Structure formats: C-alpha cells, structure tokens
mmCIF file of N, CA and C in Angstrom:
data_model
loop_
_atom_site.group_PDB
_atom_site.id
_atom_site.type_symbol
_atom_site.label_atom_id
_atom_site.label_comp_id
_atom_site.label_asym_id
_atom_site.label_seq_id
_atom_site.Cartn_x
_atom_site.Cartn_y
_atom_site.Cartn_z
ATOM 1 N N MET A 236 -29.359 -22.451 -18.422
ATOM 2 C CA MET A 236 -28.608 -23.598 -18.860
ATOM 3 C C MET A 236 -29.080 -24.809 -18.062
ATOM 4 N N GLU A 237 -28.736 -25.984 -18.604
ATOM 5 C CA GLU A 237 -29.241 -27.212 -17.986
ATOM 6 C C GLU A 237 -28.229 -28.340 -18.184
ATOM 7 N N LEU A 238 -28.004 -29.109 -17.138
ATOM 8 C CA LEU A 238 -27.135 -30.286 -17.199
ATOM 9 C C LEU A 238 -27.799 -31.433 -16.448
ATOM 10 N N THR A 239 -27.504 -32.658 -16.880
ATOM 11 C CA THR A 239 -28.019 -33.842 -16.212
ATOM 12 C C THR A 239 -26.850 -34.707 -15.775
ATOM 13 N N GLY A 240 -26.894 -35.183 -14.540
ATOM 14 C CA GLY A 240 -25.835 -36.027 -14.022
ATOM 15 C C GLY A 240 -26.185 -36.552 -12.642
ATOM 16 N N LYS A 241 -25.162 -37.107 -11.988
ATOM 17 C CA LYS A 241 -25.348 -37.722 -10.675
ATOM 18 C C LYS A 241 -24.746 -36.824 -9.600
ATOM 19 N N ILE A 242 -25.450 -36.700 -8.484
ATOM 20 C CA ILE A 242 -24.936 -35.945 -7.333
ATOM 21 C C ILE A 242 -23.908 -36.825 -6.635
ATOM 22 N N ILE A 243 -22.640 -36.347 -6.578
ATOM 23 C CA ILE A 243 -21.588 -37.152 -5.957
ATOM 24 C C ILE A 243 -21.146 -36.591 -4.611
ATOM 25 N N ALA A 244 -21.545 -35.350 -4.301
ATOM 26 C CA ALA A 244 -21.175 -34.775 -3.001
ATOM 27 C C ALA A 244 -22.234 -33.762 -2.570
ATOM 28 N N VAL A 245 -22.560 -33.793 -1.289
ATOM 29 C CA VAL A 245 -23.494 -32.849 -0.684
ATOM 30 C C VAL A 245 -22.729 -32.125 0.414
ATOM 31 N N MET A 246 -22.585 -30.815 0.262
ATOM 32 C CA MET A 246 -21.853 -30.022 1.253
ATOM 33 C C MET A 246 -22.770 -29.650 2.417
ATOM 34 N N GLU A 247 -22.155 -29.245 3.493
ATOM 35 C CA GLU A 247 -22.892 -28.821 4.689
ATOM 36 C C GLU A 247 -23.672 -27.535 4.393
ATOM 37 N N ALA A 248 -24.922 -27.471 4.824
ATOM 38 C CA ALA A 248 -25.739 -26.271 4.633
ATOM 39 C C ALA A 248 -25.202 -25.142 5.506
ATOM 40 N N ARG A 249 -25.247 -23.927 4.963
ATOM 41 C CA ARG A 249 -24.849 -22.729 5.716
ATOM 42 C C ARG A 249 -26.052 -21.811 5.818
ATOM 43 N N GLY A 250 -26.111 -21.056 6.879
ATOM 44 C CA GLY A 250 -27.226 -20.142 7.058
ATOM 45 C C GLY A 250 -26.837 -18.982 7.939
ATOM 46 N N GLY A 251 -27.742 -18.042 8.046
ATOM 47 C CA GLY A 251 -27.494 -16.874 8.863
ATOM 48 C C GLY A 251 -28.683 -15.940 8.814
ATOM 49 N N VAL A 252 -28.438 -14.710 9.280
ATOM 50 C CA VAL A 252 -29.473 -13.683 9.291
ATOM 51 C C VAL A 252 -28.948 -12.511 8.480
ATOM 52 N N SER A 253 -29.766 -12.031 7.553
ATOM 53 C CA SER A 253 -29.383 -10.906 6.711
ATOM 54 C C SER A 253 -29.265 -9.645 7.555
ATOM 55 N N SER A 254 -28.137 -8.958 7.407
ATOM 56 C CA SER A 254 -27.949 -7.714 8.171
ATOM 57 C C SER A 254 -28.806 -6.589 7.594
ATOM 58 N N ARG A 255 -29.171 -6.699 6.339
ATOM 59 C CA ARG A 255 -29.959 -5.648 5.700
ATOM 60 C C ARG A 255 -31.444 -5.783 6.010
ATOM 61 N N THR A 256 -31.982 -7.025 5.914
ATOM 62 C CA THR A 256 -33.424 -7.209 6.105
ATOM 63 C C THR A 256 -33.786 -7.860 7.434
ATOM 64 N N GLY A 257 -32.837 -8.547 8.052
ATOM 65 C CA GLY A 257 -33.126 -9.246 9.293
ATOM 66 C C GLY A 257 -33.756 -10.611 9.085
ATOM 67 N N ASN A 258 -33.913 -11.041 7.841
ATOM 68 C CA ASN A 258 -34.502 -12.349 7.539
ATOM 69 C C ASN A 258 -33.434 -13.429 7.565
ATOM 70 N N GLN A 259 -33.859 -14.638 7.913
ATOM 71 C CA GLN A 259 -32.929 -15.765 7.909
ATOM 72 C C GLN A 259 -32.731 -16.261 6.482
ATOM 73 N N TRP A 260 -31.542 -16.806 6.192
ATOM 74 C CA TRP A 260 -31.250 -17.376 4.889
ATOM 75 C C TRP A 260 -30.514 -18.692 5.070
ATOM 76 N N LYS A 261 -30.569 -19.531 4.015
ATOM 77 C CA LYS A 261 -29.902 -20.825 4.045
ATOM 78 C C LYS A 261 -29.451 -21.152 2.633
ATOM 79 N N VAL A 262 -28.236 -21.687 2.494
ATOM 80 C CA VAL A 262 -27.692 -22.080 1.199
ATOM 81 C C VAL A 262 -26.945 -23.401 1.362
ATOM 82 N N GLN A 263 -27.017 -24.251 0.326
ATOM 83 C CA GLN A 263 -26.301 -25.524 0.360
ATOM 84 C C GLN A 263 -25.716 -25.771 -1.021
ATOM 85 N N GLU A 264 -24.517 -26.380 -1.046
ATOM 86 C CA GLU A 264 -23.828 -26.654 -2.300
ATOM 87 C C GLU A 264 -23.794 -28.156 -2.572
ATOM 88 N N PHE A 265 -23.795 -28.484 -3.871
ATOM 89 C CA PHE A 265 -23.796 -29.868 -4.326
ATOM 90 C C PHE A 265 -22.817 -29.997 -5.487
ATOM 91 N N VAL A 266 -22.263 -31.201 -5.678
ATOM 92 C CA VAL A 266 -21.383 -31.466 -6.820
ATOM 93 C C VAL A 266 -22.107 -32.440 -7.746
ATOM 94 N N LEU A 267 -22.245 -32.017 -9.007
ATOM 95 C CA LEU A 267 -22.898 -32.822 -10.038
ATOM 96 C C LEU A 267 -21.828 -33.394 -10.961
ATOM 97 N N GLU A 268 -21.856 -34.713 -11.179
ATOM 98 C CA GLU A 268 -20.932 -35.369 -12.104
ATOM 99 C C GLU A 268 -21.679 -35.611 -13.416
ATOM 100 N N VAL A 269 -21.156 -35.005 -14.499
ATOM 101 C CA VAL A 269 -21.798 -35.095 -15.813
ATOM 102 C C VAL A 269 -21.043 -36.127 -16.642
ATOM 103 N N PRO A 270 -21.712 -37.210 -17.066
ATOM 104 C CA PRO A 270 -21.028 -38.259 -17.838
ATOM 105 C C PRO A 270 -20.732 -37.793 -19.256
ATOM 106 N N GLY A 271 -19.825 -38.492 -19.894
ATOM 107 C CA GLY A 271 -19.452 -38.200 -21.270
ATOM 108 C C GLY A 271 -18.091 -38.812 -21.543
ATOM 109 N N GLN A 272 -17.517 -38.471 -22.698
ATOM 110 C CA GLN A 272 -16.183 -38.978 -23.018
ATOM 111 C C GLN A 272 -15.192 -38.539 -21.941
ATOM 112 N N TYR A 273 -15.300 -37.289 -21.530
ATOM 113 C CA TYR A 273 -14.507 -36.763 -20.420
ATOM 114 C C TYR A 273 -15.488 -36.346 -19.333
ATOM 115 N N VAL A 274 -15.461 -37.020 -18.197
ATOM 116 C CA VAL A 274 -16.388 -36.736 -17.105
ATOM 117 C C VAL A 274 -16.110 -35.330 -16.583
ATOM 118 N N ARG A 275 -17.182 -34.551 -16.395
ATOM 119 C CA ARG A 275 -17.062 -33.188 -15.878
ATOM 120 C C ARG A 275 -17.770 -33.100 -14.533
ATOM 121 N N HIS A 276 -17.334 -32.150 -13.717
ATOM 122 C CA HIS A 276 -17.946 -31.915 -12.414
ATOM 123 C C HIS A 276 -18.357 -30.449 -12.324
ATOM 124 N N MET A 277 -19.485 -30.200 -11.649
ATOM 125 C CA MET A 277 -19.961 -28.839 -11.462
ATOM 126 C C MET A 277 -20.421 -28.667 -10.015
ATOM 127 N N LEU A 278 -19.908 -27.645 -9.376
ATOM 128 C CA LEU A 278 -20.352 -27.277 -8.032
ATOM 129 C C LEU A 278 -21.441 -26.221 -8.207
ATOM 130 N N PHE A 279 -22.627 -26.483 -7.664
ATOM 131 C CA PHE A 279 -23.712 -25.497 -7.752
ATOM 132 C C PHE A 279 -24.343 -25.328 -6.378
ATOM 133 N N SER A 280 -25.028 -24.213 -6.207
ATOM 134 C CA SER A 280 -25.666 -23.936 -4.916
ATOM 135 C C SER A 280 -27.168 -23.759 -5.103
ATOM 136 N N VAL A 281 -27.887 -24.070 -4.042
ATOM 137 C CA VAL A 281 -29.331 -23.849 -3.974
ATOM 138 C C VAL A 281 -29.551 -22.906 -2.808
ATOM 139 N N PHE A 282 -30.195 -21.772 -3.093
ATOM 140 C CA PHE A 282 -30.404 -20.749 -2.066
ATOM 141 C C PHE A 282 -31.853 -20.778 -1.608
ATOM 142 N N GLY A 283 -32.050 -20.848 -0.311
ATOM 143 C CA GLY A 283 -33.384 -20.798 0.272
ATOM 144 C C GLY A 283 -33.815 -22.142 0.830
ATOM 145 N N GLU A 284 -34.247 -22.118 2.089
ATOM 146 C CA GLU A 284 -34.670 -23.356 2.749
ATOM 147 C C GLU A 284 -35.878 -23.974 2.056
ATOM 148 N N ASP A 285 -36.779 -23.143 1.538
ATOM 149 C CA ASP A 285 -37.958 -23.677 0.847
ATOM 150 C C ASP A 285 -37.561 -24.449 -0.417
ATOM 151 N N ARG A 286 -36.598 -23.942 -1.175
ATOM 152 C CA ARG A 286 -36.135 -24.658 -2.370
ATOM 153 C C ARG A 286 -35.372 -25.928 -2.000
ATOM 154 N N LEU A 287 -34.570 -25.867 -0.952
ATOM 155 C CA LEU A 287 -33.846 -27.061 -0.512
ATOM 156 C C LEU A 287 -34.818 -28.169 -0.149
ATOM 157 N N ASN A 288 -35.893 -27.823 0.549
ATOM 158 C CA ASN A 288 -36.913 -28.820 0.909
ATOM 159 C C ASN A 288 -37.682 -29.296 -0.316
ATOM 160 N N GLN A 289 -37.979 -28.386 -1.238
ATOM 161 C CA GLN A 289 -38.729 -28.737 -2.449
ATOM 162 C C GLN A 289 -37.932 -29.690 -3.338
ATOM 163 N N PHE A 290 -36.648 -29.402 -3.567
ATOM 164 C CA PHE A 290 -35.829 -30.218 -4.456
ATOM 165 C C PHE A 290 -35.438 -31.550 -3.823
ATOM 166 N N ASN A 291 -35.225 -31.584 -2.505
ATOM 167 C CA ASN A 291 -34.870 -32.796 -1.766
ATOM 168 C C ASN A 291 -33.758 -33.584 -2.472
ATOM 169 N N ILE A 292 -32.622 -32.948 -2.690
ATOM 170 C CA ILE A 292 -31.512 -33.528 -3.442
ATOM 171 C C ILE A 292 -30.790 -34.561 -2.588
ATOM 172 N N GLN A 293 -30.621 -35.778 -3.139
ATOM 173 C CA GLN A 293 -29.978 -36.876 -2.434
ATOM 174 C C GLN A 293 -28.710 -37.302 -3.166
ATOM 175 N N GLN A 294 -27.664 -37.591 -2.407
ATOM 176 C CA GLN A 294 -26.412 -38.055 -2.991
ATOM 177 C C GLN A 294 -26.613 -39.407 -3.678
ATOM 178 N N GLY A 295 -25.973 -39.582 -4.856
ATOM 179 C CA GLY A 295 -26.060 -40.833 -5.593
ATOM 180 C C GLY A 295 -27.220 -40.895 -6.574
ATOM 181 N N GLN A 296 -28.104 -39.907 -6.561
ATOM 182 C CA GLN A 296 -29.255 -39.881 -7.466
ATOM 183 C C GLN A 296 -28.947 -39.035 -8.697
ATOM 184 N N ASP A 297 -29.629 -39.323 -9.812
ATOM 185 C CA ASP A 297 -29.480 -38.553 -11.050
ATOM 186 C C ASP A 297 -30.518 -37.437 -11.078
ATOM 187 N N TYR A 298 -30.053 -36.220 -11.461
ATOM 188 C CA TYR A 298 -30.923 -35.051 -11.513
ATOM 189 C C TYR A 298 -30.612 -34.239 -12.766
ATOM 190 N N THR A 299 -31.613 -33.482 -13.206
ATOM 191 C CA THR A 299 -31.419 -32.467 -14.229
ATOM 192 C C THR A 299 -31.461 -31.132 -13.507
ATOM 193 N N VAL A 300 -30.371 -30.363 -13.627
ATOM 194 C CA VAL A 300 -30.225 -29.108 -12.894
ATOM 195 C C VAL A 300 -30.309 -27.945 -13.878
ATOM 196 N N SER A 301 -31.262 -27.047 -13.652
ATOM 197 C CA SER A 301 -31.366 -25.802 -14.423
ATOM 198 C C SER A 301 -30.726 -24.716 -13.579
ATOM 199 N N PHE A 302 -29.808 -23.941 -14.183
ATOM 200 C CA PHE A 302 -29.024 -23.000 -13.381
ATOM 201 C C PHE A 302 -28.667 -21.749 -14.161
ATOM 202 N N ASP A 303 -28.279 -20.723 -13.425
ATOM 203 C CA ASP A 303 -27.756 -19.474 -13.970
ATOM 204 C C ASP A 303 -26.314 -19.328 -13.505
ATOM 205 N N ILE A 304 -25.494 -18.719 -14.351
ATOM 206 C CA ILE A 304 -24.102 -18.465 -13.999
ATOM 207 C C ILE A 304 -23.918 -16.959 -13.864
ATOM 208 N N ASP A 305 -23.277 -16.550 -12.787
ATOM 209 C CA ASP A 305 -22.973 -15.141 -12.569
ATOM 210 C C ASP A 305 -21.569 -15.058 -11.970
ATOM 211 N N ALA A 306 -20.946 -13.921 -12.080
ATOM 212 C CA ALA A 306 -19.615 -13.727 -11.504
ATOM 213 C C ALA A 306 -19.657 -12.506 -10.596
ATOM 214 N N ARG A 307 -18.807 -12.521 -9.565
ATOM 215 C CA ARG A 307 -18.718 -11.377 -8.657
ATOM 216 C C ARG A 307 -17.255 -11.110 -8.350
ATOM 217 N N GLU A 308 -16.980 -9.884 -8.015
ATOM 218 C CA GLU A 308 -15.606 -9.473 -7.729
ATOM 219 C C GLU A 308 -15.441 -9.294 -6.225
ATOM 220 N N TYR A 309 -14.307 -9.767 -5.706
ATOM 221 C CA TYR A 309 -13.994 -9.603 -4.289
ATOM 222 C C TYR A 309 -12.492 -9.395 -4.178
ATOM 223 N N ASN A 310 -12.099 -8.254 -3.642
ATOM 224 C CA ASN A 310 -10.685 -7.889 -3.453
ATOM 225 C C ASN A 310 -9.864 -8.039 -4.739
ATOM 226 N N GLY A 311 -10.426 -7.593 -5.837
ATOM 227 C CA GLY A 311 -9.701 -7.623 -7.098
ATOM 228 C C GLY A 311 -9.705 -8.965 -7.811
ATOM 229 N N ARG A 312 -10.356 -9.968 -7.249
ATOM 230 C CA ARG A 312 -10.448 -11.290 -7.897
ATOM 231 C C ARG A 312 -11.904 -11.557 -8.254
ATOM 232 N N TRP A 313 -12.105 -12.325 -9.318
ATOM 233 C CA TRP A 313 -13.449 -12.670 -9.767
ATOM 234 C C TRP A 313 -13.752 -14.130 -9.458
ATOM 235 N N PHE A 314 -14.995 -14.380 -9.049
ATOM 236 C CA PHE A 314 -15.441 -15.719 -8.692
ATOM 237 C C PHE A 314 -16.760 -16.010 -9.401
ATOM 238 N N ASN A 315 -16.889 -17.238 -9.928
ATOM 239 C CA ASN A 315 -18.141 -17.661 -10.554
ATOM 240 C C ASN A 315 -19.112 -18.146 -9.493
ATOM 241 N N ASP A 316 -20.379 -17.901 -9.740
ATOM 242 C CA ASP A 316 -21.441 -18.372 -8.859
ATOM 243 C C ASP A 316 -22.460 -19.086 -9.736
ATOM 244 N N ILE A 317 -22.622 -20.400 -9.522
ATOM 245 C CA ILE A 317 -23.587 -21.198 -10.278
ATOM 246 C C ILE A 317 -24.736 -21.519 -9.335
ATOM 247 N N ARG A 318 -25.877 -20.895 -9.598
ATOM 248 C CA ARG A 318 -27.023 -21.037 -8.703
ATOM 249 C C ARG A 318 -28.168 -21.747 -9.414
ATOM 250 N N ALA A 319 -28.606 -22.871 -8.853
ATOM 251 C CA ALA A 319 -29.697 -23.655 -9.429
ATOM 252 C C ALA A 319 -31.030 -23.013 -9.082
ATOM 253 N N TYR A 320 -31.901 -22.941 -10.086
ATOM 254 C CA TYR A 320 -33.256 -22.451 -9.830
ATOM 255 C C TYR A 320 -34.295 -23.556 -9.993
ATOM 256 N N ASN A 321 -33.883 -24.718 -10.544
ATOM 257 C CA ASN A 321 -34.788 -25.858 -10.629
ATOM 258 C C ASN A 321 -33.954 -27.137 -10.667
ATOM 259 N N VAL A 322 -34.325 -28.107 -9.856
ATOM 260 C CA VAL A 322 -33.649 -29.408 -9.826
ATOM 261 C C VAL A 322 -34.735 -30.473 -9.818
ATOM 262 N N VAL A 323 -34.721 -31.331 -10.863
ATOM 263 C CA VAL A 323 -35.732 -32.385 -10.969
ATOM 264 C C VAL A 323 -35.033 -33.722 -11.175
ATOM 265 N N PRO A 324 -35.614 -34.810 -10.682
ATOM 266 C CA PRO A 324 -35.015 -36.128 -10.935
ATOM 267 C C PRO A 324 -34.926 -36.368 -12.438
ATOM 268 N N ALA A 325 -33.806 -36.956 -12.874
ATOM 269 C CA ALA A 325 -33.597 -37.219 -14.292
ATOM 270 C C ALA A 325 -34.531 -38.321 -14.757
ATOM 271 N N ALA A 326 -35.047 -38.168 -15.970
ATOM 272 C CA ALA A 326 -35.911 -39.185 -16.558
ATOM 273 C C ALA A 326 -35.073 -40.399 -16.914
ATOM 274 N N PRO A 327 -35.600 -41.600 -16.699
ATOM 275 C CA PRO A 327 -34.833 -42.797 -17.072
ATOM 276 C C PRO A 327 -34.619 -42.836 -18.577
ATOM 277 N N ALA A 328 -33.484 -43.387 -18.991
ATOM 278 C CA ALA A 328 -33.159 -43.463 -20.416
ATOM 279 C C ALA A 328 -34.099 -44.442 -21.101
ATOM 280 N N VAL A 329 -34.548 -44.067 -22.299
ATOM 281 C CA VAL A 329 -35.440 -44.917 -23.084
ATOM 282 C C VAL A 329 -34.708 -45.323 -24.357
ATOM 283 N N ALA A 330 -35.065 -46.468 -24.895
ATOM 284 C CA ALA A 330 -34.432 -46.932 -26.129
ATOM 285 C C ALA A 330 -34.707 -45.937 -27.248
ATOM 286 N N PRO A 331 -33.718 -45.663 -28.117
ATOM 287 C CA PRO A 331 -33.929 -44.715 -29.207
ATOM 288 C C PRO A 331 -35.086 -45.158 -30.092
ATOM 289 N N GLY A 332 -35.944 -44.200 -30.439
ATOM 290 C CA GLY A 332 -37.077 -44.489 -31.303
ATOM 291 C C GLY A 332 -38.272 -45.055 -30.567
ATOM 292 N N ALA A 333 -38.143 -45.250 -29.276
ATOM 293 C CA ALA A 333 -39.258 -45.814 -28.518
ATOM 294 C C ALA A 333 -40.181 -44.704 -28.064
ATOM 295 N N GLY A 334 -41.458 -44.979 -28.100
ATOM 296 C CA GLY A 334 -42.454 -44.026 -27.644
ATOM 297 C C GLY A 334 -42.629 -44.148 -26.146
ATOM 298 N N PRO A 335 -43.625 -43.462 -25.600
ATOM 299 C CA PRO A 335 -43.833 -43.499 -24.150
ATOM 300 C C PRO A 335 -44.136 -44.885 -23.610
ATOM 301 N N GLU A 336 -44.792 -45.734 -24.399
ATOM 302 C CA GLU A 336 -45.116 -47.074 -23.924
ATOM 303 C C GLU A 336 -44.072 -48.081 -24.359
ATOM 304 N N GLY A 337 -42.941 -47.623 -24.919
ATOM 305 C CA GLY A 337 -41.916 -48.535 -25.380
ATOM 306 C C GLY A 337 -42.150 -49.019 -26.799
ATOM 307 N N THR A 338 -43.132 -48.423 -27.489
ATOM 308 C CA THR A 338 -43.393 -48.797 -28.868
ATOM 309 C C THR A 338 -42.827 -47.736 -29.786
ATOM 310 N N SER A 339 -42.473 -48.137 -30.982
ATOM 311 C CA SER A 339 -41.909 -47.212 -31.949
ATOM 312 C C SER A 339 -43.007 -46.357 -32.556
ATOM 313 N N PRO A 340 -42.766 -45.057 -32.753
ATOM 314 C CA PRO A 340 -43.784 -44.204 -33.371
ATOM 315 C C PRO A 340 -43.844 -44.408 -34.882
ATOM 316 N N PHE A 341 -42.925 -45.202 -35.440
ATOM 317 C CA PHE A 341 -42.876 -45.443 -36.878
ATOM 318 C C PHE A 341 -43.499 -46.795 -37.194
ATOM 319 N N PRO A 342 -44.100 -46.937 -38.412
ATOM 320 C CA PRO A 342 -44.679 -48.237 -38.762
ATOM 321 C C PRO A 342 -43.589 -49.281 -38.916
ATOM 322 N N PRO A 343 -43.916 -50.570 -38.729
ATOM 323 C CA PRO A 343 -42.906 -51.611 -38.844
ATOM 324 C C PRO A 343 -42.360 -51.681 -40.269
ATOM 325 N N GLN A 344 -41.085 -52.011 -40.393
ATOM 326 C CA GLN A 344 -40.437 -52.098 -41.693
ATOM 327 C C GLN A 344 -40.752 -53.433 -42.345
ATOM 328 N N GLN A 345 -40.743 -53.430 -43.678
ATOM 329 C CA GLN A 345 -40.973 -54.630 -44.455
ATOM 330 C C GLN A 345 -39.774 -55.565 -44.257
ATOM 331 N N THR A 346 -40.032 -56.879 -44.148
ATOM 332 C CA THR A 346 -38.934 -57.811 -43.906
ATOM 333 C C THR A 346 -38.079 -58.038 -45.132
ATOM 334 N N THR A 347 -38.649 -57.957 -46.332
ATOM 335 C CA THR A 347 -37.859 -58.088 -47.557
ATOM 336 C C THR A 347 -37.783 -56.716 -48.207
ATOM 337 N N PRO A 348 -36.602 -56.099 -48.223
ATOM 338 C CA PRO A 348 -36.514 -54.728 -48.696
ATOM 339 C C PRO A 348 -36.677 -54.591 -50.203
ATOM 340 N N PHE A 349 -36.406 -55.646 -50.988
ATOM 341 C CA PHE A 349 -36.512 -55.571 -52.443
ATOM 342 C C PHE A 349 -37.396 -56.711 -52.925
ATOM 343 N N PRO A 350 -38.064 -56.519 -54.083
ATOM 344 C CA PRO A 350 -38.837 -57.634 -54.626
ATOM 345 C C PRO A 350 -37.885 -58.715 -55.120
ATOM 346 N N PRO A 351 -38.314 -59.971 -55.142
ATOM 347 C CA PRO A 351 -37.427 -61.049 -55.583
ATOM 348 C C PRO A 351 -37.042 -60.868 -57.054
ATOM 349 N N ALA A 352 -35.840 -61.297 -57.391
ATOM 350 C CA ALA A 352 -35.367 -61.181 -58.772
ATOM 351 C C ALA A 352 -36.168 -62.108 -59.661
ATOM 352 N N GLN A 353 -36.485 -61.642 -60.846
ATOM 353 C CA GLN A 353 -37.259 -62.456 -61.785
ATOM 354 C C GLN A 353 -36.353 -62.851 -62.945
ATOM 355 N N GLU A 354 -36.352 -64.134 -63.268
ATOM 356 C CA GLU A 354 -35.538 -64.617 -64.371
ATOM 357 C C GLU A 354 -36.377 -64.629 -65.636
ATOM 358 N N SER A 355 -35.705 -64.388 -66.756
ATOM 359 C CA SER A 355 -36.387 -64.429 -68.057
ATOM 360 C C SER A 355 -36.731 -65.861 -68.392
ATOM 361 N N ALA A 356 -37.823 -66.051 -69.099
ATOM 362 C CA ALA A 356 -38.227 -67.395 -69.496
ATOM 363 C C ALA A 356 -37.234 -67.945 -70.498
ATOM 364 N N GLY A 357 -36.698 -69.099 -70.250
ATOM 365 C CA GLY A 357 -35.762 -69.728 -71.153
ATOM 366 C C GLY A 357 -34.319 -69.375 -70.878
ATOM 367 N N GLU A 358 -34.035 -68.370 -70.067
ATOM 368 C CA GLU A 358 -32.642 -68.005 -69.760
ATOM 369 C C GLU A 358 -32.375 -68.328 -68.296
ATOM 370 N N SER A 359 -31.295 -69.022 -68.055
ATOM 371 C CA SER A 359 -30.873 -69.236 -66.685
ATOM 372 C C SER A 359 -29.449 -68.725 -66.576
ATOM 373 N N SER A 360 -29.310 -67.522 -66.150
ATOM 374 C CA SER A 360 -28.010 -66.870 -66.109
ATOM 375 C C SER A 360 -27.481 -66.894 -64.679
ATOM 376 N N THR A 361 -26.189 -67.101 -64.551
ATOM 377 C CA THR A 361 -25.577 -67.028 -63.215
ATOM 378 C C THR A 361 -25.171 -65.603 -62.895
ATOM 379 N N ASP A 362 -25.249 -64.735 -63.894
ATOM 380 C CA ASP A 362 -24.926 -63.334 -63.693
ATOM 381 C C ASP A 362 -26.122 -62.665 -63.027
ATOM 382 N N ASP A 363 -25.941 -62.098 -61.854
ATOM 383 C CA ASP A 363 -27.061 -61.490 -61.146
ATOM 384 C C ASP A 363 -27.150 -59.986 -61.363
ATOM 385 N N LEU A 364 -26.334 -59.427 -62.267
ATOM 386 C CA LEU A 364 -26.423 -57.997 -62.553
ATOM 387 C C LEU A 364 -27.623 -57.711 -63.441
ATOM 388 N N PRO A 365 -28.329 -56.619 -63.166
ATOM 389 C CA PRO A 365 -29.547 -56.340 -63.943
ATOM 390 C C PRO A 365 -29.271 -55.799 -65.333
ATOM 391 N N PHE A 366 -28.039 -55.565 -65.760
ATOM 392 C CA PHE A 366 -27.762 -55.019 -67.094
ATOM 393 C C PHE A 366 -26.740 -55.826 -67.839
#
C-alpha cells in the first residue's frame, strides 16, 4: 500500500541487541498526515539503521510512503503494525494535463468551435435556429 502526505511528528529512535542473534537493531516511528476532505493520520515505523539513514525522513516534508500492514497478538489483545519498506520525497504537484516540461500532451484546441453561420441569399432572418 502507498500513501502520500506530510510528516508531522518524528518519534525518538529505539534500539537494542537481539537476544536471539546478538545483532543490534534500531527502529523509529513517524506520523504522516494525509490531506483530503477529512485529514487522516498514520503512525508508521522504519526498521533498521541503514533504512533510516537511506530515507532521511525530515519533519515538515512531504513523502510517499510504501508500507505493509500486519497484526500481532499480545496478552489476548491484537495490535496493528505498519512498517514502511520505502519512503521517497513526494513529487511536486503538476497542473492537470501538463507534460513533464509543463506542456500539454494534446494538440491545441481550435479557437472557434463551430463554423460561422451562413445566411441564405436574399433572406435576413432574426431566427437563429437551423430548422
């Protein structure tokens, strides 16, 4: 899944050492504000110091976040886990119909959409209906 919005909160990074493998780990959470008729918020996490450095997520910036949703059970309760696997800066908005250089991919429209009305010779009617 994928959402685009602004980072409004950056939580403190947490880390430790895995008891199973002995390797160090690091995780950090962020809050993404998704615009729309009703503004939505999503808390997501990025796992791994290498990914945190690669994504370089800054508060106040717009990003597109690709993520997976999973749930886990703890003491009879279920909790959602939203983990980002890719975070890229959001592309700036472009005018609808504009190409990469700001030009329209469609040919320009004719300025007069209909041919001019032709009057019959000898008749000058104020009625503009064709029948």
